[in-house]
Amino acid sequence: MKKALLTLAVATACFSYGAQADETKTGGDIVVTYQNDVATLDPAIGYDWQNWSMIKSLFDGLMDYRPGTTELVNDLAESYTISADGKVYTFVLRKGVKFHNGREVTAADVKYSLERTVNPKTQSPGAGFFSAIAGYDDEASGKATTLSGIEVVDDHTVKITLNAPNATFLHVLALNFASVVPREAVEKWGADFGKHPVGSGAFELQEWKLGQTIVFRKNPNYFRAGVPRLDHVTFEIGQDPSVALLRLEKGEVDIAGDGVPPAQFLPFKNNPTYKGLLVTGEQLQTGYVTMKTTLPPFDNLKVRQAVNMAVNKDRIVRIINGRAAPANQPLPPAMPGYDKAYQGFSYDPAKAKQLLSEAGFPNGFQTELYVMNTDPQPRIAQSIQQDLAKVGIRASIKSLAQASVIAAGGSASQAPMVWSGGMAWIADFPDPSNFYGPILGCAGATEGGWNWARYCNKTLDAQAAEADSMVKPEQQTARIEAWRKIFTTAMNDAPWVPVFNEKRYTVHSARMGGADALYVDPVHVPVNYDYIGLK
C-alpha cells in the first residue's frame, strides 16, 4: 500500500451553537456560588468537578468538544493529519492566537506543556493519559525531561508520534491536562502557577481572594468571534448551598454551583415558580455493585446473575429522589457505544432464588457489602442489603471512609461486594474505552487497581485493543460497534450489577439564557461558561 498522510479534520474559524446566540446578549456579569474553595487552576494538576470547567475557560488545547456535546472539534489546532499507520499526528496551529500575557501561542508551547504534565516533578494526576506518546516511559521514570515523540517542526507545526495506533488520542488532547501554557509564566510563579494561571482561553483571571472570590474577565483578544458572551464571572466561595439557593431565588446569584440540596430538591423541582431554572442533563456516569469474581461464591456465574436479578434498581432511584435512571449495562446512555436494544438482567427475585439453588446455594450465603460512609450511600447499601436478604443472601454492610473502601476494593482478599456510590465511574473523556480498561479490563484487575470485580477476559482485552487501533474516519462506525459488543459480552459474565446513571442538575437564575446543554455540559463539567449569557 502506498504510504501517505490521511487528512482527517480541518477546523472552522468559529463554533456555532444553534439558536444560542439569538437567546443571549453580549455583555453582563454573573455570580456563581460554591461552598468549597478552589484548590488550583493549574490545568496539569486540577482534577475535580468544581475547577474542571473553570480551567477549560482559562486555557485551550489542540482539541476540544462542540459546546454541549461530546463531538470532537479542533481548538488551537487549525488542522491535523494522521499517518497511514495511525501512529504519527501532525498538527498545524492557528496563527495569531495569544496567551493572556500577549505572546503568541507556538508549537514549542505545545511540546513544553505536554512534557510538563508528564514530568514527575509536576505531580500531575493526568500524566498517565499520555502514555501512548513515544518516550513517555523515559520521562515518567525520570530518565529524560522531554518526550522523544514530540517534534516541533516549525513555529506553527508540531508532530506527535505514538508507540502504537490509538483511537482515543484526540480525546486525550482535549483533556485539561493537555492545555497549552506559556513556559515563562510557569517558571515565574512555580508552584503558585495554579493561583496565577495564564492561558489563551475565553476568560482570564482578574482577581483571586483566597477563600472569598475568584473573578474571571472576558478575554478581549479571544480567537473565536463572539466568545465569551459574558464580561465577568464572579465565583463566590464559602457559600452554604441552602443560602445560595435562597439568594438565587432573590436574584442575587445566577448559578448555584453546588446545585439544590437533597432535602430541598423535590419541593424546588415541583414548584412552578422555578420552572425552567432547574436544568437536567445526562452524565457520563454509572453507579454499580461489583462482585469479586476471584472469590467464592462470586466465582460462580449463576451467583452473579442471581445478584443482578435480586436488586430493585427502581427503589434505589426513589431513595435519591429520582436523580438518576436505572442502568442495565456499564456504559451510560450518553456514551457512544451504549446499546439501546440491550435488556440486561430484569428484577426477578424468584429467578434469582432459582439460580442460587442451581449454583449450590439453596439457602443462600453470607457475604460483605462495602460502601462509602457518606449519605446517601449507606441508605442505598441498606436497600441492596434488603433485596439480597429476600433471596437468601445475608450481606453485612461495611460502611467506611472513601479511602478505606477504595483500598479494600483494590485488594484481592477483601470487599467481595462494593457499592461504588460516591466513587462511581465518571468518564474522563467521552469514549467507551475509558469505561473498560481501568474498571473492567485485565490491566485494572491488579492490587490497588480500580477493577474491583477482578474481572479479566483476555479475549475482550484483545478485542478492545483492536478497537482502539481503528483510527481512520471510515473505521469509526465499526469501532463503536465493536465497543458495543464488548460491553454487552462483559455483562454476559455479570461481574457487576449496573444500578443507575446519575443525572446532572444545575440551577440558574431567570435572567440567564442559552441552551440547557451548556449548563449540564458533558465535558465542560459542570457548566460551559464560555457560551452561556444573559437574556
Coordinates of C-alpha atoms in Angstrom, one line a residue:
M1 CA 0.0 0.0 0.0
K2 CA 1.2 3.5 -0.8
K3 CA 2.3 5.4 2.3
A4 CA 0.5 8.7 2.6
L5 CA -0.9 11.1 5.1
L6 CA -4.6 10.9 5.7
T7 CA -6.2 14.3 6.4
L8 CA -8.9 13.8 9.0
A9 CA -10.2 17.2 10.1
V10 CA -10.0 20.8 9.3
A11 CA -11.3 23.3 11.9
T12 CA -13.7 26.0 11.1
A13 CA -13.0 29.6 12.2
C14 CA -15.5 29.6 15.0
F15 CA -18.3 27.5 16.6
S16 CA -21.9 28.0 16.1
Y17 CA -24.4 26.7 18.5
G18 CA -27.9 26.7 17.0
A19 CA -30.1 29.5 18.3
Q20 CA -27.9 30.0 21.4
A21 CA -26.5 33.3 20.1
D22 CA -30.0 34.6 19.5
E23 CA -31.1 33.7 23.0
T24 CA -28.4 35.6 24.8
K25 CA -26.9 39.1 24.6
T26 CA -23.3 40.1 24.7
G27 CA -22.0 41.5 27.9
G28 CA -23.0 41.5 31.5
D29 CA -21.7 40.0 34.8
I30 CA -22.9 36.9 36.7
V31 CA -22.4 35.4 40.2
V32 CA -21.7 31.7 40.7
T33 CA -21.5 30.3 44.2
Y34 CA -19.6 27.3 45.7
Q35 CA -19.3 26.0 49.2
N36 CA -15.7 24.9 49.0
D37 CA -12.6 26.8 47.9
V38 CA -10.9 26.0 44.6
A39 CA -7.6 24.1 45.2
T40 CA -5.9 25.1 41.9
L41 CA -6.4 26.5 38.4
D42 CA -3.3 24.8 37.0
P43 CA -4.5 22.6 34.2
A44 CA -1.8 20.0 34.8
I45 CA -3.0 19.5 38.4
G46 CA -6.7 20.4 38.7
Y47 CA -8.9 17.3 38.6
D48 CA -12.2 17.8 40.3
W49 CA -15.7 18.7 39.1
Q50 CA -15.6 22.2 40.6
N51 CA -12.4 23.5 38.9
W52 CA -12.7 21.5 35.7
S53 CA -14.9 23.9 33.7
M54 CA -13.1 26.9 35.3
I55 CA -9.8 25.6 33.9
K56 CA -11.4 25.0 30.5
S57 CA -12.5 28.6 30.3
L58 CA -8.9 29.8 31.1
F59 CA -7.0 27.5 28.8
D60 CA -7.1 26.0 25.3
G61 CA -5.7 22.7 23.9
L62 CA -5.2 21.3 20.5
M63 CA -8.7 19.7 20.6
D64 CA -12.0 20.4 22.4
Y65 CA -15.7 19.5 22.0
R66 CA -18.5 21.2 20.3
P67 CA -20.4 23.1 23.1
G68 CA -22.9 21.0 25.0
T69 CA -21.9 17.8 23.1
T70 CA -19.3 15.0 23.0
E71 CA -18.4 15.8 19.4
L72 CA -14.6 16.4 19.0
V73 CA -13.6 19.6 17.2
N74 CA -10.3 21.4 16.6
D75 CA -9.3 24.1 19.1
L76 CA -5.8 25.5 18.9
A77 CA -5.2 23.1 16.0
E78 CA -6.3 24.6 12.7
S79 CA -5.9 21.2 11.1
Y80 CA -4.2 17.9 11.6
T81 CA -3.2 14.8 9.7
I82 CA -2.7 11.2 10.8
S83 CA -0.2 9.0 9.1
A84 CA -1.3 5.9 7.2
D85 CA -0.1 3.6 10.1
G86 CA -2.0 5.7 12.6
K87 CA 1.0 6.5 14.8
V88 CA 2.0 10.0 13.7
Y89 CA -0.2 13.0 14.3
T90 CA 0.8 16.3 12.7
F91 CA -0.9 19.4 14.0
V92 CA -0.9 22.9 12.3
L93 CA -1.7 25.6 14.9
R94 CA -3.9 28.6 14.3
K95 CA -1.8 31.7 13.7
G96 CA -2.2 34.8 15.9
V97 CA -3.7 33.1 19.0
K98 CA -2.3 34.8 22.0
F99 CA -1.8 33.9 25.7
H100 CA -3.3 36.3 28.2
N101 CA 0.2 37.8 28.6
G102 CA 0.1 38.9 24.9
R103 CA 2.5 36.4 23.5
E104 CA 1.5 34.2 20.5
V105 CA 1.0 30.5 21.1
T106 CA 3.6 28.4 19.3
A107 CA 4.3 24.7 18.7
A108 CA 7.1 24.9 21.2
D109 CA 4.4 25.7 23.9
V110 CA 2.5 22.6 22.9
K111 CA 5.6 20.5 23.4
Y112 CA 6.5 22.1 26.7
S113 CA 3.0 21.8 28.1
L114 CA 2.7 18.1 27.4
E115 CA 6.1 17.4 28.7
R116 CA 5.4 19.4 31.8
T117 CA 2.3 17.3 32.6
V118 CA 4.2 14.1 32.1
N119 CA 7.2 15.2 34.2
P120 CA 7.0 13.5 37.6
K121 CA 8.1 16.8 39.3
T122 CA 4.8 18.3 38.3
Q123 CA 2.9 15.5 40.1
S124 CA 0.1 15.6 37.6
P125 CA -2.8 13.1 38.2
G126 CA -3.2 13.1 34.4
A127 CA 0.3 12.1 33.4
G128 CA -0.7 8.6 32.6
F129 CA -3.1 9.7 29.9
F130 CA -0.1 10.5 27.7
S131 CA 1.5 7.0 28.0
A132 CA 0.8 6.4 24.3
I133 CA 3.4 9.1 23.2
A134 CA 6.8 7.7 22.3
G135 CA 9.3 8.5 25.1
Y136 CA 6.7 8.5 27.9
D137 CA 8.3 5.8 29.9
D138 CA 11.7 7.6 29.9
E139 CA 10.3 10.9 31.1
A140 CA 7.8 9.3 33.6
S141 CA 10.7 7.4 35.2
G142 CA 12.9 10.4 35.3
K143 CA 15.4 9.2 32.7
A144 CA 14.5 12.1 30.4
T145 CA 13.0 15.5 30.8
T146 CA 11.4 15.6 27.3
L147 CA 9.2 13.3 25.2
S148 CA 11.1 11.9 22.2
G149 CA 7.8 11.5 20.4
I150 CA 7.1 15.3 20.2
E151 CA 8.8 17.3 17.5
V152 CA 8.5 21.0 16.8
V153 CA 8.5 21.2 13.0
D154 CA 8.2 25.0 12.9
D155 CA 6.5 27.7 15.0
H156 CA 3.0 26.5 14.0
T157 CA 3.5 22.8 13.4
V158 CA 4.0 20.0 15.9
K159 CA 4.4 16.3 15.2
I160 CA 3.5 13.7 17.8
T161 CA 4.5 10.1 17.4
L162 CA 2.8 7.3 19.3
N163 CA 4.1 3.9 20.2
A164 CA 1.0 2.3 18.6
P165 CA -2.2 3.5 16.9
N166 CA -4.6 4.8 19.5
A167 CA -8.1 5.9 18.5
T168 CA -8.6 7.8 21.9
F169 CA -5.5 10.0 21.4
L170 CA -7.5 13.0 20.1
H171 CA -9.8 12.7 23.2
V172 CA -6.7 12.8 25.4
L173 CA -5.6 16.0 23.7
A174 CA -9.0 17.6 24.6
L175 CA -8.4 16.9 28.4
N176 CA -7.5 19.8 30.6
F177 CA -4.2 18.1 31.2
A178 CA -3.2 18.8 27.6
S179 CA -3.9 22.5 27.9
V180 CA -1.2 24.8 26.4
V181 CA 0.6 27.0 28.9
P182 CA 3.4 29.6 28.5
R183 CA 6.7 28.4 29.9
E184 CA 7.7 31.9 31.1
A185 CA 4.5 32.2 33.3
V186 CA 5.0 28.7 34.8
E187 CA 8.7 29.5 35.6
K188 CA 7.8 32.9 37.1
W189 CA 5.2 31.5 39.5
G190 CA 6.5 28.0 40.1
A191 CA 4.3 26.0 42.4
D192 CA 1.9 29.0 42.6
F193 CA 1.1 28.9 38.9
G194 CA -2.3 27.4 39.8
K195 CA -3.1 30.6 41.7
H196 CA -1.8 32.8 38.8
P197 CA -3.0 30.9 35.7
V198 CA -2.1 32.2 32.3
G199 CA -3.7 30.6 29.3
S200 CA -5.3 31.5 26.0
G201 CA -8.9 30.8 26.9
A202 CA -12.1 32.8 26.6
F203 CA -11.6 34.2 30.1
E204 CA -8.6 35.3 32.0
L205 CA -8.1 35.6 35.8
Q206 CA -8.8 39.1 37.1
E207 CA -8.7 38.6 40.8
W208 CA -8.5 35.8 43.4
K209 CA -9.2 36.5 47.0
L210 CA -8.4 33.1 48.6
G211 CA -11.5 31.7 50.4
Q212 CA -13.7 34.6 49.2
T213 CA -14.0 35.3 45.5
I214 CA -12.5 34.4 42.1
V215 CA -13.2 36.8 39.3
F216 CA -12.9 36.0 35.6
R217 CA -13.0 38.7 32.9
K218 CA -13.6 38.4 29.2
N219 CA -10.5 37.8 27.1
P220 CA -10.9 40.7 24.6
N221 CA -8.4 39.0 22.2
Y222 CA -10.0 35.6 22.1
F223 CA -9.7 34.0 18.7
R224 CA -13.4 32.9 18.5
A225 CA -15.7 35.6 17.4
G226 CA -18.4 36.4 19.8
V227 CA -17.0 34.3 22.6
P228 CA -17.4 34.6 25.5
R229 CA -20.8 36.2 25.9
L230 CA -20.2 37.5 29.4
D231 CA -17.9 40.3 30.6
H232 CA -17.3 38.9 34.0
V233 CA -17.9 35.7 36.1
T234 CA -17.5 36.1 39.8
F235 CA -17.2 32.9 41.8
E236 CA -18.2 33.4 45.5
I237 CA -16.6 30.8 47.8
G238 CA -17.8 29.6 51.2
Q239 CA -21.5 29.9 50.3
D240 CA -23.8 27.3 52.0
P241 CA -25.8 25.6 49.3
S242 CA -29.1 26.3 51.0
V243 CA -28.3 30.0 51.4
A244 CA -27.1 30.1 47.8
L245 CA -30.5 28.8 46.6
L246 CA -32.3 31.5 48.6
R247 CA -30.1 34.1 47.1
L248 CA -30.7 32.8 43.7
E249 CA -34.5 33.0 44.2
K250 CA -34.0 36.7 45.2
G251 CA -31.9 37.3 42.0
E252 CA -28.6 37.8 43.9
V253 CA -27.0 34.7 42.4
D254 CA -27.1 33.4 38.9
I255 CA -25.8 29.9 39.2
A256 CA -25.8 27.8 42.4
G257 CA -22.7 25.8 41.7
D258 CA -23.4 23.1 44.3
G259 CA -27.0 22.6 43.0
V260 CA -30.1 22.0 45.1
P261 CA -29.5 20.4 48.5
P262 CA -31.1 16.9 48.7
A263 CA -33.7 18.0 51.3
Q264 CA -34.9 20.8 49.1
F265 CA -34.7 19.0 45.7
L266 CA -38.3 17.8 45.3
P267 CA -40.0 20.9 46.6
F268 CA -37.8 23.0 44.3
K269 CA -38.3 20.7 41.3
N270 CA -42.1 20.7 41.8
N271 CA -42.6 24.4 42.4
P272 CA -44.0 26.0 39.2
T273 CA -42.3 29.3 40.2
Y274 CA -38.9 27.8 39.4
K275 CA -39.9 26.0 36.2
G276 CA -37.1 26.3 33.7
L277 CA -34.5 27.2 36.3
L278 CA -33.5 23.6 37.1
V279 CA -31.7 22.1 34.1
T280 CA -31.3 18.3 33.8
G281 CA -28.7 16.6 31.6
E282 CA -27.1 13.2 31.0
Q283 CA -23.9 12.5 32.8
L284 CA -21.2 10.0 31.7
Q285 CA -21.5 8.1 34.9
T286 CA -22.6 4.7 36.1
G287 CA -23.1 3.6 39.7
Y288 CA -22.6 -0.2 40.2
V289 CA -22.1 -3.0 42.6
T290 CA -19.0 -5.1 42.0
M291 CA -18.7 -8.8 42.8
K292 CA -15.2 -10.1 43.2
T293 CA -15.1 -12.8 40.6
T294 CA -12.0 -14.4 42.1
L295 CA -13.6 -15.0 45.5
P296 CA -16.1 -17.7 46.2
P297 CA -19.1 -17.7 45.8
F298 CA -18.8 -14.9 43.2
D299 CA -16.5 -17.0 41.1
N300 CA -19.8 -18.8 40.1
L301 CA -21.6 -17.1 37.2
K302 CA -25.1 -18.2 38.3
V303 CA -24.5 -16.5 41.7
R304 CA -23.5 -13.2 39.9
Q305 CA -26.6 -13.5 37.7
A306 CA -28.8 -14.0 40.7
V307 CA -27.4 -10.9 42.4
N308 CA -28.2 -8.9 39.3
M309 CA -31.8 -10.1 39.3
A310 CA -32.2 -9.5 43.1
V311 CA -31.5 -5.8 43.2
N312 CA -34.5 -3.5 42.8
K313 CA -33.0 -0.5 40.9
D314 CA -36.2 1.5 40.7
R315 CA -36.4 1.6 44.5
I316 CA -32.8 2.8 44.8
V317 CA -33.6 5.6 42.3
R318 CA -36.5 6.6 44.5
I319 CA -34.2 6.8 47.5
I320 CA -32.2 9.6 45.7
N321 CA -35.4 11.5 44.7
G322 CA -35.3 10.3 41.1
R323 CA -32.0 12.0 40.4
A324 CA -30.9 9.0 38.2
A325 CA -32.2 6.5 35.8
P326 CA -31.9 2.7 36.3
A327 CA -28.9 1.2 34.4
N328 CA -28.6 -2.2 32.7
Q329 CA -25.0 -2.1 31.3
P330 CA -21.7 -0.5 32.1
L331 CA -21.9 2.4 29.6
P332 CA -24.1 5.4 30.4
P333 CA -26.8 6.3 27.7
A334 CA -24.9 9.4 26.6
M335 CA -21.7 7.5 25.8
P336 CA -21.0 6.3 22.3
G337 CA -21.4 2.5 22.2
Y338 CA -24.4 2.4 24.5
D339 CA -26.7 -0.4 23.3
K340 CA -30.3 0.9 23.4
A341 CA -31.6 -2.5 22.5
Y342 CA -29.8 -4.3 25.3
Q343 CA -32.2 -5.5 28.0
G344 CA -29.8 -6.8 30.7
F345 CA -31.0 -8.6 33.8
S346 CA -34.5 -7.8 34.9
Y347 CA -35.6 -7.6 38.5
D348 CA -36.8 -11.1 39.3
P349 CA -36.3 -12.4 42.9
A350 CA -37.9 -15.7 42.1
K351 CA -35.5 -16.4 39.2
A352 CA -32.6 -15.2 41.5
K353 CA -33.5 -17.8 44.1
Q354 CA -33.7 -20.5 41.4
L355 CA -30.2 -19.6 40.1
L356 CA -28.8 -19.7 43.6
S357 CA -30.2 -23.1 44.1
E358 CA -28.7 -24.3 40.8
A359 CA -25.4 -22.8 41.9
G360 CA -25.4 -24.9 45.0
F361 CA -26.7 -22.3 47.4
P362 CA -30.4 -23.2 48.0
N363 CA -30.2 -21.4 51.4
G364 CA -28.2 -18.5 50.2
F365 CA -24.9 -17.5 51.8
Q366 CA -23.2 -14.8 53.9
T367 CA -21.1 -12.0 52.4
E368 CA -20.0 -8.4 52.9
L369 CA -21.0 -5.3 51.1
Y370 CA -18.6 -2.3 51.3
V371 CA -19.9 1.2 51.0
M372 CA -18.7 4.8 51.4
N373 CA -20.0 6.2 54.7
T374 CA -21.4 9.5 53.3
D375 CA -25.1 9.9 52.8
P376 CA -27.0 8.7 50.8
Q377 CA -24.6 5.8 50.1
P378 CA -25.3 3.8 53.3
R379 CA -29.0 4.1 52.7
I380 CA -28.5 2.7 49.2
A381 CA -26.4 -0.1 50.6
Q382 CA -29.2 -0.9 53.1
S383 CA -31.7 -1.1 50.2
I384 CA -29.4 -3.5 48.4
Q385 CA -28.9 -5.5 51.6
Q386 CA -32.7 -5.9 52.0
D387 CA -33.1 -7.0 48.4
L388 CA -30.3 -9.6 48.8
A389 CA -31.9 -10.9 52.0
K390 CA -35.1 -11.6 50.1
V391 CA -33.3 -14.2 48.0
G392 CA -31.3 -15.6 50.9
I393 CA -28.0 -13.7 50.6
R394 CA -27.1 -12.3 54.0
A395 CA -24.8 -9.3 53.4
S396 CA -23.3 -7.4 56.3
I397 CA -22.6 -3.7 55.5
K398 CA -19.1 -2.3 55.9
S399 CA -19.5 1.4 55.9
L400 CA -16.1 3.1 55.7
A401 CA -14.4 6.3 54.7
Q402 CA -13.9 6.6 50.9
A403 CA -10.2 5.9 51.0
S404 CA -10.7 2.7 53.0
V405 CA -13.4 1.4 50.6
I406 CA -11.1 2.1 47.6
A407 CA -8.2 0.3 49.3
A408 CA -10.4 -2.7 50.1
G409 CA -11.9 -2.8 46.6
G410 CA -8.4 -2.9 45.1
S411 CA -7.4 -5.8 47.4
A412 CA -7.6 -9.4 46.2
S413 CA -8.8 -10.7 49.5
Q414 CA -11.2 -8.0 50.7
A415 CA -14.5 -6.5 49.6
P416 CA -16.4 -9.3 48.0
M417 CA -19.0 -6.8 47.1
V418 CA -18.7 -3.0 46.7
W419 CA -21.4 -0.4 46.1
S420 CA -19.5 2.2 44.1
G421 CA -21.7 5.2 45.0
G422 CA -19.7 8.4 45.7
M423 CA -16.8 6.7 43.9
A424 CA -18.7 5.6 40.8
W425 CA -17.0 5.9 37.4
I426 CA -17.4 9.2 35.6
A427 CA -15.7 9.3 32.2
D428 CA -12.5 11.3 31.8
F429 CA -13.4 11.7 28.1
P430 CA -16.4 10.6 26.1
D431 CA -15.1 7.4 24.6
P432 CA -16.2 3.9 25.6
S433 CA -12.6 2.8 26.1
N434 CA -12.4 4.9 29.2
F435 CA -15.1 2.7 30.8
Y436 CA -13.3 -0.5 30.1
G437 CA -9.6 -0.5 30.7
P438 CA -9.5 0.9 34.3
I439 CA -12.6 -0.8 35.7
L440 CA -13.3 -3.9 33.6
G441 CA -10.0 -4.7 31.7
C442 CA -7.3 -7.1 32.9
A443 CA -4.9 -4.2 33.5
G444 CA -7.1 -2.8 36.2
A445 CA -7.6 -6.2 37.9
T446 CA -4.4 -5.8 40.0
E447 CA -3.6 -5.0 43.5
G448 CA -4.7 -1.4 44.1
G449 CA -6.5 -1.3 40.7
W450 CA -10.0 0.1 40.1
N451 CA -11.3 -3.2 38.6
W452 CA -12.8 -4.2 41.9
A453 CA -14.5 -7.2 40.4
R454 CA -11.1 -8.6 39.3
Y455 CA -12.8 -9.4 36.1
C456 CA -10.3 -10.4 33.4
N457 CA -11.4 -11.6 30.0
K458 CA -8.4 -11.7 27.8
T459 CA -10.5 -12.2 24.7
L460 CA -12.3 -9.0 25.3
D461 CA -9.0 -7.3 26.1
A462 CA -7.7 -8.3 22.7
Q463 CA -11.0 -7.0 21.1
A464 CA -10.6 -3.7 23.0
A465 CA -7.0 -3.3 21.8
E466 CA -8.2 -4.0 18.2
A467 CA -11.0 -1.5 18.5
D468 CA -8.6 1.2 19.7
S469 CA -6.3 0.6 16.8
M470 CA -9.1 1.8 14.5
V471 CA -8.1 5.4 13.9
K472 CA -9.4 6.2 10.4
P473 CA -12.7 8.1 10.0
E474 CA -14.2 5.3 7.9
Q475 CA -13.5 2.9 10.8
Q476 CA -15.3 4.8 13.5
T477 CA -18.7 3.2 13.0
A478 CA -17.2 -0.3 13.2
R479 CA -15.1 0.8 16.2
I480 CA -18.1 1.9 18.2
E481 CA -20.0 -1.2 17.2
A482 CA -17.0 -3.3 18.4
W483 CA -17.1 -1.5 21.8
R484 CA -20.9 -2.0 22.0
K485 CA -20.4 -5.8 21.7
I486 CA -17.5 -5.8 24.2
F487 CA -19.7 -4.3 26.9
T488 CA -22.7 -6.5 26.4
T489 CA -20.4 -9.5 26.3
A490 CA -18.9 -8.4 29.5
M491 CA -22.4 -8.2 31.0
N492 CA -23.0 -11.8 30.0
D493 CA -20.3 -12.6 32.6
A494 CA -22.1 -10.4 35.1
P495 CA -19.1 -9.0 37.1
W496 CA -21.3 -6.0 38.1
V497 CA -24.8 -5.0 38.9
P498 CA -25.2 -1.7 37.0
V499 CA -27.6 0.2 39.2
F500 CA -28.1 3.7 37.9
N501 CA -26.9 6.5 35.7
E502 CA -26.9 9.7 37.7
K503 CA -28.3 12.8 36.0
R504 CA -26.6 16.2 36.3
Y505 CA -28.6 19.1 37.7
T506 CA -27.8 22.8 37.5
V507 CA -29.9 25.6 38.8
H508 CA -29.7 29.1 37.4
S509 CA -31.5 32.4 37.7
A510 CA -34.3 33.5 35.5
R511 CA -32.2 36.1 33.7
M512 CA -29.8 33.5 32.3
G513 CA -30.1 32.4 28.7
G514 CA -28.6 29.9 26.3
A515 CA -29.2 26.3 25.6
D516 CA -29.8 24.0 28.5
A517 CA -27.0 21.7 27.3
L518 CA -24.5 24.4 28.2
Y519 CA -25.5 24.3 31.9
V520 CA -25.0 20.5 32.1
D521 CA -22.2 20.2 29.5
P522 CA -21.0 16.6 29.4
V523 CA -17.4 17.7 29.0
H524 CA -17.1 21.2 30.5
V525 CA -18.3 19.9 33.9
P526 CA -20.4 21.3 35.3
V527 CA -21.1 24.5 33.2
N528 CA -19.7 25.7 29.9
Y529 CA -19.0 29.3 31.0
D530 CA -17.7 30.3 27.5
Y531 CA -21.1 30.1 25.8
I532 CA -23.7 31.0 28.4
G533 CA -25.1 34.5 28.7
L534 CA -27.9 36.8 29.8
K535 CA -31.2 37.0 28.1

